[in-house]
Short mmCIF file of C-alpha atoms in Angstrom, two decimals:
data_model
loop_
_atom_site.label_atom_id
_atom_site.label_comp_id
_atom_site.label_asym_id
_atom_site.label_seq_id
_atom_site.Cartn_x
_atom_site.Cartn_y
_atom_site.Cartn_z
CA UNK A 1 7.11 5.55 6.81
CA UNK A 2 7.52 5.25 10.58
CA UNK A 3 7.59 9.02 10.86
CA UNK A 4 4.65 9.52 8.49
CA UNK A 5 2.37 7.01 10.17
CA UNK A 6 3.37 8.01 13.72
CA UNK A 7 2.89 11.72 13.03
CA UNK A 8 -0.56 11.16 11.52
CA UNK A 9 -2.09 8.95 14.21
CA UNK A 10 -4.97 11.43 14.57
CA UNK A 11 -5.85 11.14 10.86
CA UNK A 12 -8.21 8.26 10.08
CA UNK A 13 -6.75 6.33 7.15
CA UNK A 14 -9.52 3.70 7.08
CA UNK A 15 -10.56 2.87 3.50
CA UNK A 16 -7.87 5.10 1.98
CA UNK A 17 -6.20 3.02 -0.75
CA UNK A 18 -2.50 2.32 -0.37
CA UNK A 19 0.08 0.77 -2.66
CA UNK A 20 3.75 0.17 -2.02
CA UNK A 21 6.13 0.40 -4.96
CA UNK A 22 9.72 -0.80 -4.67
CA UNK A 23 12.67 -0.13 -6.94
CA UNK A 24 15.93 -1.98 -6.49
CA UNK A 25 19.07 -2.45 -8.49
CA UNK A 26 19.17 -6.17 -7.70
CA UNK A 27 17.78 -7.79 -4.53
CA UNK A 28 15.89 -6.91 -1.40
CA UNK A 29 12.63 -6.00 -3.09
CA UNK A 30 10.33 -8.59 -1.59
CA UNK A 31 11.26 -7.98 2.05
CA UNK A 32 10.90 -4.23 1.59
CA UNK A 33 7.62 -4.62 -0.30
CA UNK A 34 6.24 -6.82 2.49
CA UNK A 35 7.32 -4.38 5.20
CA UNK A 36 5.77 -1.35 3.46
CA UNK A 37 2.41 -3.09 2.97
CA UNK A 38 2.16 -3.69 6.72
CA UNK A 39 1.77 0.05 7.30
CA UNK A 40 -1.37 0.05 5.17
CA UNK A 41 -2.95 -3.05 6.67
CA UNK A 42 -2.45 -1.94 10.29
CA UNK A 43 -4.38 1.26 9.49
CA UNK A 44 -7.37 -0.42 7.83
CA UNK A 45 -6.29 0.66 4.36
CA UNK A 46 -7.15 -1.52 1.36
CA UNK A 47 -4.00 -2.41 -0.58
CA UNK A 48 -4.06 -2.11 -4.37
CA UNK A 49 -2.43 -4.97 -6.22
CA UNK A 50 -1.12 -5.50 -9.71
CA UNK A 51 -0.24 -8.47 -11.89
CA UNK A 52 2.86 -9.21 -9.82
CA UNK A 53 4.62 -7.67 -6.83
CA UNK A 54 4.79 -3.88 -7.25
CA UNK A 55 8.47 -3.61 -8.07
CA UNK A 56 10.78 -2.48 -10.81
CA UNK A 57 14.48 -3.15 -11.33
CA UNK A 58 17.19 -0.72 -12.27
CA UNK A 59 19.87 1.37 -10.63
CA UNK A 60 18.78 4.58 -12.38
CA UNK A 61 15.44 5.95 -13.65
CA UNK A 62 16.62 5.29 -17.22
CA UNK A 63 17.31 1.63 -16.43
CA UNK A 64 13.97 1.26 -14.66
CA UNK A 65 12.22 2.43 -17.83
CA UNK A 66 13.87 -0.49 -19.65
CA UNK A 67 12.29 -2.98 -17.24
CA UNK A 68 9.30 -3.71 -19.48
CA UNK A 69 7.67 -6.18 -17.11
CA UNK A 70 8.11 -3.79 -14.18
CA UNK A 71 6.65 -0.90 -16.15
CA UNK A 72 3.66 -3.02 -17.17
CA UNK A 73 3.20 -3.95 -13.51
CA UNK A 74 3.16 -0.23 -12.63
CA UNK A 75 0.58 0.58 -15.33
CA UNK A 76 -1.62 -2.27 -14.13
CA UNK A 77 -1.24 -1.05 -10.56
CA UNK A 78 -2.37 2.42 -11.60
CA UNK A 79 -5.46 1.05 -13.34
CA UNK A 80 -6.31 -1.24 -10.42
CA UNK A 81 -5.77 1.51 -7.86
CA UNK A 82 -8.03 3.93 -9.75
CA UNK A 83 -10.74 1.25 -10.05
CA UNK A 84 -10.49 0.41 -6.34
CA UNK A 85 -10.74 4.07 -5.28
CA UNK A 86 -13.77 4.63 -7.54
CA UNK A 87 -15.40 1.45 -6.24
CA UNK A 88 -14.88 2.46 -2.62
CA UNK A 89 -16.32 5.91 -3.30
CA UNK A 90 -19.36 4.39 -5.01
CA UNK A 91 -19.78 1.99 -2.08
CA UNK A 92 -19.62 4.86 0.42
CA UNK A 93 -22.30 6.76 -1.50
CA UNK A 94 -24.62 3.75 -1.79
CA UNK A 95 -23.93 1.90 1.47
CA UNK A 96 -22.24 4.37 3.79
CA UNK A 97 -19.23 3.56 5.91
CA UNK A 98 -19.19 0.74 8.41
CA UNK A 99 -18.92 1.69 12.06
CA UNK A 100 -15.37 1.72 13.37
CA UNK A 101 -14.84 0.12 16.75
CA UNK A 102 -12.78 1.73 19.47
CA UNK A 103 -9.26 0.29 19.34
CA UNK A 104 -8.47 -2.28 22.01
CA UNK A 105 -4.83 -2.61 23.05
CA UNK A 106 -3.92 -5.91 24.67
CA UNK A 107 -0.86 -6.33 26.86
CA UNK A 108 0.22 -9.77 27.95
CA UNK A 109 2.69 -8.31 30.45
CA UNK A 110 0.52 -8.11 33.57
#
């Protein structure tokens, strides 16, 4: 993600919908999920949500498919993400896009 976001600094990601999805065998999901979402928010990207944190459990794809709650969370995420993208597109067509300010970088090391 560092590489992706650093190498695409010249591409405006404002109002592009993002969603982090995490798969773990056991633990570590929440810290990773939190870290991934920060990439979206620092670029002005709306973050799609689900009915719970966007994570599934299982050490293999076959085991992930047995995580019924996780799979339901993924389906809900897909529906919510599609709705959010359609809503943003409709808003752009009816209202336009808000003006983006020039980025201000503050340094407290004078």
